[in-house]
């Protein structure tokens, strides 16, 4: 026996080898899509659910008539999944709950999303699609992102666009159904599409980026995705980068701060104080009435005189010019005309001289500068005749 009371030597534990469990698994097959959501089979949960789960939501009054008409369609769609639904028109609420026939535990969450979409004005045929496993929904609250109501309405209109063109472009590029209603935006689609829609909506309402720029980026991403060579590369160098332009805002006029004084301003005089100063306080009622009537008559007389003066202005003839002033004006006009005629004549003469010079330069003949043989002979004959005459004179 050894010191520890053991019955012999201690058994040595086998060494752990790294990668002992790294064996090929049946699910490690590249042909299997791990992200695919398989359709629920009721045989997976034969026993059903142990507890009853229920959700309820309120709806606005203007949706009451539509929900009342569309409720049989909703009830029939939920009945296939074993979900019971109730429409309470007194309280203005919709309730969904599980039953003994319910097998899919997640279908109650889908039913909750269905009644939420119905309360946010989504049409019933579109809202029923949320019961499919591939379809998800997101209700984006935009009412509390902007305080100013006018600004909020304007930005919400940017999201919709003219004739809902911007909204349609967002739906096509993201593959989601989008509905703008009041202070919320309801979206239905895949998780990836819903993420893109939420970003576009929040950026638009918070004035970070206009939806048209997001649409341009999504279009470019779609084109880049078609190229398999760029599948593993970063696309940031291909995407446009939009800079936000700062719009000049009106400067708020700051009021000049008055110098601080510890003493309060003087109290303005009351009506009684003013009457005491003028002496009207001690007058009798008849005198006060007479004074007011006199002031009224004076104001009325001033107004009538002003109106009369304005009426008579139309009948006042204009001032006629005197003979001297008329003659002076005529002589000035004649002198001005003469000076203008002289200036025109001088300019015409100048232009005619320039034209003559130009013509003389253009009409230069090269023959005049070249010596002709006939002329040379004539010159020689003249020289010979002159020399003979000179000799005779000498003799």
Short mmCIF file of C-alpha atoms in Angstrom, two decimals, residues 8-304:
data_model
loop_
_atom_site.label_atom_id
_atom_site.label_comp_id
_atom_site.label_asym_id
_atom_site.label_seq_id
_atom_site.Cartn_x
_atom_site.Cartn_y
_atom_site.Cartn_z
CA UNK A 8 -1.28 -0.05 -5.77
CA UNK A 9 -0.16 2.62 -8.15
CA UNK A 10 -2.62 5.29 -9.37
CA UNK A 11 -4.24 4.66 -12.70
CA UNK A 12 -2.89 6.96 -15.35
CA UNK A 13 -5.66 8.98 -17.20
CA UNK A 14 -5.54 8.78 -20.99
CA UNK A 15 -4.18 11.96 -22.64
CA UNK A 16 -6.67 14.25 -24.44
CA UNK A 17 -5.88 14.64 -28.07
CA UNK A 18 -6.79 17.92 -29.75
CA UNK A 19 -9.36 17.43 -32.49
CA UNK A 20 -10.64 14.20 -31.03
CA UNK A 21 -14.25 15.06 -31.88
CA UNK A 22 -13.41 16.76 -35.22
CA UNK A 23 -15.09 14.11 -37.27
CA UNK A 24 -17.29 14.70 -40.32
CA UNK A 25 -20.91 15.32 -39.30
CA UNK A 26 -23.90 14.47 -41.48
CA UNK A 27 -25.05 18.14 -41.41
CA UNK A 28 -21.62 19.47 -42.54
CA UNK A 29 -22.67 19.18 -46.16
CA UNK A 30 -22.29 22.22 -48.47
CA UNK A 31 -25.52 21.30 -50.23
CA UNK A 32 -27.52 21.98 -47.01
CA UNK A 33 -28.76 25.58 -46.58
CA UNK A 34 -28.55 26.24 -42.84
CA UNK A 35 -30.38 29.59 -43.19
CA UNK A 36 -33.45 28.05 -44.78
CA UNK A 37 -36.53 28.07 -42.54
CA UNK A 38 -38.35 24.78 -42.98
CA UNK A 39 -42.11 24.75 -42.94
CA UNK A 40 -43.57 23.60 -39.63
CA UNK A 41 -44.93 20.08 -39.58
CA UNK A 42 -47.78 19.43 -37.06
CA UNK A 43 -46.31 15.96 -36.37
CA UNK A 44 -43.42 17.67 -34.54
CA UNK A 45 -45.82 18.72 -31.75
CA UNK A 46 -48.64 16.17 -31.45
CA UNK A 47 -49.42 17.02 -27.82
CA UNK A 48 -50.18 20.70 -28.52
CA UNK A 49 -49.54 23.61 -26.14
CA UNK A 50 -49.87 23.43 -22.35
CA UNK A 51 -50.97 27.03 -21.70
CA UNK A 52 -53.20 29.52 -23.54
CA UNK A 53 -51.36 32.57 -24.96
CA UNK A 54 -53.27 35.65 -26.14
CA UNK A 55 -52.50 39.12 -27.52
CA UNK A 56 -54.80 42.08 -28.08
CA UNK A 57 -54.41 45.48 -29.73
CA UNK A 58 -56.57 48.57 -30.17
CA UNK A 59 -57.51 50.02 -33.56
CA UNK A 60 -58.65 53.54 -34.59
CA UNK A 61 -62.32 54.28 -35.14
CA UNK A 62 -61.96 54.93 -38.88
CA UNK A 63 -60.84 51.26 -39.33
CA UNK A 64 -63.97 49.86 -37.70
CA UNK A 65 -66.08 49.53 -40.88
CA UNK A 66 -63.26 47.94 -42.93
CA UNK A 67 -62.34 45.43 -40.17
CA UNK A 68 -65.98 44.46 -39.77
CA UNK A 69 -66.17 43.63 -43.50
CA UNK A 70 -62.77 41.88 -43.70
CA UNK A 71 -63.00 39.94 -40.41
CA UNK A 72 -64.39 36.67 -41.95
CA UNK A 73 -61.26 36.46 -44.21
CA UNK A 74 -58.95 36.97 -41.22
CA UNK A 75 -60.87 34.43 -39.13
CA UNK A 76 -60.66 31.81 -41.89
CA UNK A 77 -56.88 32.35 -42.34
CA UNK A 78 -56.19 31.97 -38.58
CA UNK A 79 -58.46 28.94 -38.26
CA UNK A 80 -56.08 26.91 -40.47
CA UNK A 81 -53.35 27.35 -37.83
CA UNK A 82 -55.65 26.66 -34.85
CA UNK A 83 -55.82 30.32 -33.65
CA UNK A 84 -59.05 31.91 -32.41
CA UNK A 85 -59.67 35.63 -32.99
CA UNK A 86 -62.20 38.11 -31.63
CA UNK A 87 -63.23 41.60 -32.81
CA UNK A 88 -64.65 43.80 -30.05
CA UNK A 89 -66.34 46.87 -31.54
CA UNK A 90 -67.39 48.25 -28.13
CA UNK A 91 -63.82 48.50 -26.80
CA UNK A 92 -62.28 48.92 -30.27
CA UNK A 93 -59.86 46.00 -29.88
CA UNK A 94 -58.76 42.79 -31.64
CA UNK A 95 -57.69 39.68 -29.70
CA UNK A 96 -55.95 36.48 -30.85
CA UNK A 97 -55.35 33.42 -28.65
CA UNK A 98 -54.18 29.80 -28.93
CA UNK A 99 -56.52 26.79 -28.76
CA UNK A 100 -56.18 23.03 -28.19
CA UNK A 101 -55.77 22.60 -31.95
CA UNK A 102 -52.71 24.89 -32.10
CA UNK A 103 -49.52 22.99 -32.87
CA UNK A 104 -47.02 25.64 -34.01
CA UNK A 105 -45.84 27.56 -30.88
CA UNK A 106 -44.59 30.55 -32.91
CA UNK A 107 -47.82 31.11 -34.86
CA UNK A 108 -49.30 33.17 -32.00
CA UNK A 109 -46.51 35.75 -32.49
CA UNK A 110 -47.35 35.84 -36.20
CA UNK A 111 -51.04 36.34 -35.33
CA UNK A 112 -50.08 39.23 -33.02
CA UNK A 113 -48.20 40.87 -35.94
CA UNK A 114 -51.27 40.34 -38.14
CA UNK A 115 -53.62 42.31 -35.87
CA UNK A 116 -50.95 45.04 -35.47
CA UNK A 117 -50.73 45.44 -39.25
CA UNK A 118 -54.53 45.49 -39.58
CA UNK A 119 -54.73 48.31 -37.00
CA UNK A 120 -52.12 50.29 -39.01
CA UNK A 121 -54.33 50.34 -42.18
CA UNK A 122 -52.62 47.46 -44.01
CA UNK A 123 -55.18 45.71 -46.28
CA UNK A 124 -56.34 42.30 -44.98
CA UNK A 125 -55.13 40.22 -48.01
CA UNK A 126 -51.65 41.74 -47.64
CA UNK A 127 -51.57 41.41 -43.82
CA UNK A 128 -52.49 37.68 -43.97
CA UNK A 129 -49.18 37.03 -45.79
CA UNK A 130 -47.39 37.62 -42.47
CA UNK A 131 -48.47 34.10 -41.39
CA UNK A 132 -45.90 32.65 -43.83
CA UNK A 133 -42.53 31.73 -42.28
CA UNK A 134 -40.51 33.72 -44.88
CA UNK A 135 -42.42 36.96 -44.23
CA UNK A 136 -41.55 39.33 -41.37
CA UNK A 137 -42.89 42.77 -40.41
CA UNK A 138 -41.65 45.97 -38.81
CA UNK A 139 -43.72 48.97 -37.66
CA UNK A 140 -41.49 52.09 -37.58
CA UNK A 141 -42.66 54.96 -35.35
CA UNK A 142 -41.79 58.32 -36.96
CA UNK A 143 -44.07 60.69 -35.04
CA UNK A 144 -41.60 61.42 -32.23
CA UNK A 145 -38.53 61.97 -34.48
CA UNK A 146 -39.47 65.57 -35.42
CA UNK A 147 -41.12 68.15 -33.16
CA UNK A 148 -42.27 70.65 -35.79
CA UNK A 149 -45.47 69.41 -37.45
CA UNK A 150 -44.96 71.25 -40.78
CA UNK A 151 -41.43 69.92 -41.08
CA UNK A 152 -42.64 66.40 -40.27
CA UNK A 153 -45.34 66.50 -42.98
CA UNK A 154 -42.83 67.82 -45.54
CA UNK A 155 -40.26 65.07 -44.82
CA UNK A 156 -42.94 62.38 -44.82
CA UNK A 157 -43.96 63.60 -48.28
CA UNK A 158 -40.30 63.24 -49.40
CA UNK A 159 -40.55 59.58 -48.39
CA UNK A 160 -43.71 59.05 -50.47
CA UNK A 161 -42.64 61.16 -53.48
CA UNK A 162 -44.77 62.50 -56.37
CA UNK A 163 -47.51 59.95 -57.25
CA UNK A 164 -45.89 57.55 -54.69
CA UNK A 165 -42.93 57.08 -57.10
CA UNK A 166 -40.25 57.13 -54.34
CA UNK A 167 -42.19 54.60 -52.23
CA UNK A 168 -42.60 52.25 -55.22
CA UNK A 169 -38.85 52.44 -55.97
CA UNK A 170 -38.06 51.55 -52.33
CA UNK A 171 -40.49 48.59 -52.49
CA UNK A 172 -38.91 47.24 -55.71
CA UNK A 173 -35.29 47.59 -54.54
CA UNK A 174 -35.79 46.24 -51.00
CA UNK A 175 -38.40 43.61 -51.91
CA UNK A 176 -40.70 44.79 -49.11
CA UNK A 177 -44.25 46.08 -48.87
CA UNK A 178 -44.19 49.62 -47.37
CA UNK A 179 -47.19 51.63 -46.17
CA UNK A 180 -46.95 55.16 -44.70
CA UNK A 181 -49.92 55.89 -42.44
CA UNK A 182 -50.08 58.77 -39.95
CA UNK A 183 -47.21 58.59 -37.46
CA UNK A 184 -46.03 55.08 -38.44
CA UNK A 185 -44.54 53.22 -41.42
CA UNK A 186 -45.54 49.55 -41.75
CA UNK A 187 -43.13 47.30 -43.69
CA UNK A 188 -43.38 43.61 -44.64
CA UNK A 189 -40.61 41.48 -46.14
CA UNK A 190 -37.33 39.71 -45.38
CA UNK A 191 -35.05 40.69 -42.50
CA UNK A 192 -32.48 42.23 -44.88
CA UNK A 193 -35.13 44.30 -46.67
CA UNK A 194 -36.70 45.49 -43.41
CA UNK A 195 -33.31 46.68 -42.17
CA UNK A 196 -32.82 48.74 -45.37
CA UNK A 197 -36.35 50.19 -45.15
CA UNK A 198 -35.87 51.25 -41.50
CA UNK A 199 -32.60 53.00 -42.34
CA UNK A 200 -34.14 54.86 -45.32
CA UNK A 201 -37.18 55.97 -43.29
CA UNK A 202 -35.22 57.18 -40.25
CA UNK A 203 -32.63 59.02 -42.38
CA UNK A 204 -35.41 60.77 -44.29
CA UNK A 205 -37.42 61.88 -41.24
CA UNK A 206 -34.30 62.99 -39.33
CA UNK A 207 -33.08 64.89 -42.45
CA UNK A 208 -29.81 62.89 -42.60
CA UNK A 209 -30.15 61.78 -46.23
CA UNK A 210 -32.87 62.05 -48.88
CA UNK A 211 -34.47 58.71 -49.96
CA UNK A 212 -33.39 59.32 -53.59
CA UNK A 213 -29.71 58.93 -52.59
CA UNK A 214 -30.47 55.62 -50.85
CA UNK A 215 -32.25 54.46 -54.02
CA UNK A 216 -29.16 55.31 -56.12
CA UNK A 217 -26.91 53.32 -53.77
CA UNK A 218 -29.28 50.31 -53.82
CA UNK A 219 -29.37 50.40 -57.63
CA UNK A 220 -25.56 50.36 -57.80
CA UNK A 221 -25.40 47.50 -55.27
CA UNK A 222 -27.82 45.50 -57.41
CA UNK A 223 -25.63 46.01 -60.49
CA UNK A 224 -22.46 45.11 -58.57
CA UNK A 225 -24.10 41.95 -57.22
CA UNK A 226 -24.57 40.66 -60.76
CA UNK A 227 -20.78 40.58 -61.27
CA UNK A 228 -19.37 37.38 -59.67
CA UNK A 229 -15.78 38.75 -59.78
CA UNK A 230 -16.74 41.47 -57.24
CA UNK A 231 -18.62 39.14 -54.87
CA UNK A 232 -15.75 38.89 -52.35
CA UNK A 233 -14.54 42.52 -52.67
CA UNK A 234 -15.45 45.68 -50.77
CA UNK A 235 -17.91 47.85 -52.74
CA UNK A 236 -17.28 51.13 -50.90
CA UNK A 237 -14.99 52.43 -53.65
CA UNK A 238 -17.76 52.00 -56.25
CA UNK A 239 -20.59 53.54 -54.22
CA UNK A 240 -21.20 57.33 -54.39
CA UNK A 241 -20.54 59.48 -51.34
CA UNK A 242 -23.05 62.29 -50.96
CA UNK A 243 -22.04 65.37 -48.99
CA UNK A 244 -24.73 67.23 -47.09
CA UNK A 245 -24.99 70.87 -48.18
CA UNK A 246 -25.54 73.37 -45.41
CA UNK A 247 -28.45 75.63 -46.33
CA UNK A 248 -28.15 79.19 -45.08
CA UNK A 249 -30.69 79.78 -42.37
CA UNK A 250 -32.19 83.07 -41.34
CA UNK A 251 -30.22 84.74 -38.58
CA UNK A 252 -32.25 85.31 -35.47
CA UNK A 253 -32.10 88.92 -34.40
CA UNK A 254 -30.65 89.00 -30.91
CA UNK A 255 -32.10 91.64 -28.62
CA UNK A 256 -29.60 94.00 -27.09
CA UNK A 257 -29.27 93.38 -23.39
CA UNK A 258 -29.89 96.46 -21.29
CA UNK A 259 -27.39 97.27 -18.58
CA UNK A 260 -28.32 95.70 -15.27
CA UNK A 261 -29.68 98.02 -12.59
CA UNK A 262 -30.73 96.86 -9.12
CA UNK A 263 -33.55 99.44 -9.01
CA UNK A 264 -36.92 98.60 -10.62
CA UNK A 265 -38.22 100.76 -13.49
CA UNK A 266 -40.53 103.67 -12.60
CA UNK A 267 -44.19 102.77 -12.40
CA UNK A 268 -46.18 104.08 -15.41
CA UNK A 269 -48.88 106.63 -14.49
CA UNK A 270 -52.43 105.29 -14.25
CA UNK A 271 -55.46 106.78 -16.02
CA UNK A 272 -56.56 108.57 -12.86
CA UNK A 273 -53.10 110.17 -12.49
CA UNK A 274 -53.25 111.43 -16.07
CA UNK A 275 -56.74 112.85 -15.50
CA UNK A 276 -55.54 114.58 -12.35
CA UNK A 277 -52.60 116.15 -14.22
CA UNK A 278 -54.82 117.48 -17.01
CA UNK A 279 -57.54 118.60 -14.59
CA UNK A 280 -60.27 116.52 -16.23
CA UNK A 281 -60.75 114.49 -13.06
CA UNK A 282 -62.64 117.39 -11.37
CA UNK A 283 -64.89 118.18 -14.37
CA UNK A 284 -68.58 117.27 -14.29
CA UNK A 285 -70.06 114.59 -16.56
CA UNK A 286 -71.71 117.16 -18.84
CA UNK A 287 -68.43 119.01 -19.36
CA UNK A 288 -66.58 115.75 -20.03
CA UNK A 289 -69.18 114.77 -22.60
CA UNK A 290 -69.01 118.22 -24.24
CA UNK A 291 -65.21 118.02 -24.47
CA UNK A 292 -65.30 114.55 -26.06
CA UNK A 293 -67.95 115.71 -28.54
CA UNK A 294 -65.83 118.75 -29.49
CA UNK A 295 -62.73 116.57 -30.06
CA UNK A 296 -64.80 114.22 -32.21
CA UNK A 297 -66.13 117.17 -34.29
CA UNK A 298 -62.58 118.51 -34.83
CA UNK A 299 -61.34 115.10 -36.04
CA UNK A 300 -64.34 114.76 -38.33
CA UNK A 301 -63.71 118.22 -39.82
CA UNK A 302 -60.05 117.37 -40.49
CA UNK A 303 -61.04 114.15 -42.28
CA UNK A 304 -63.68 115.86 -44.43
#
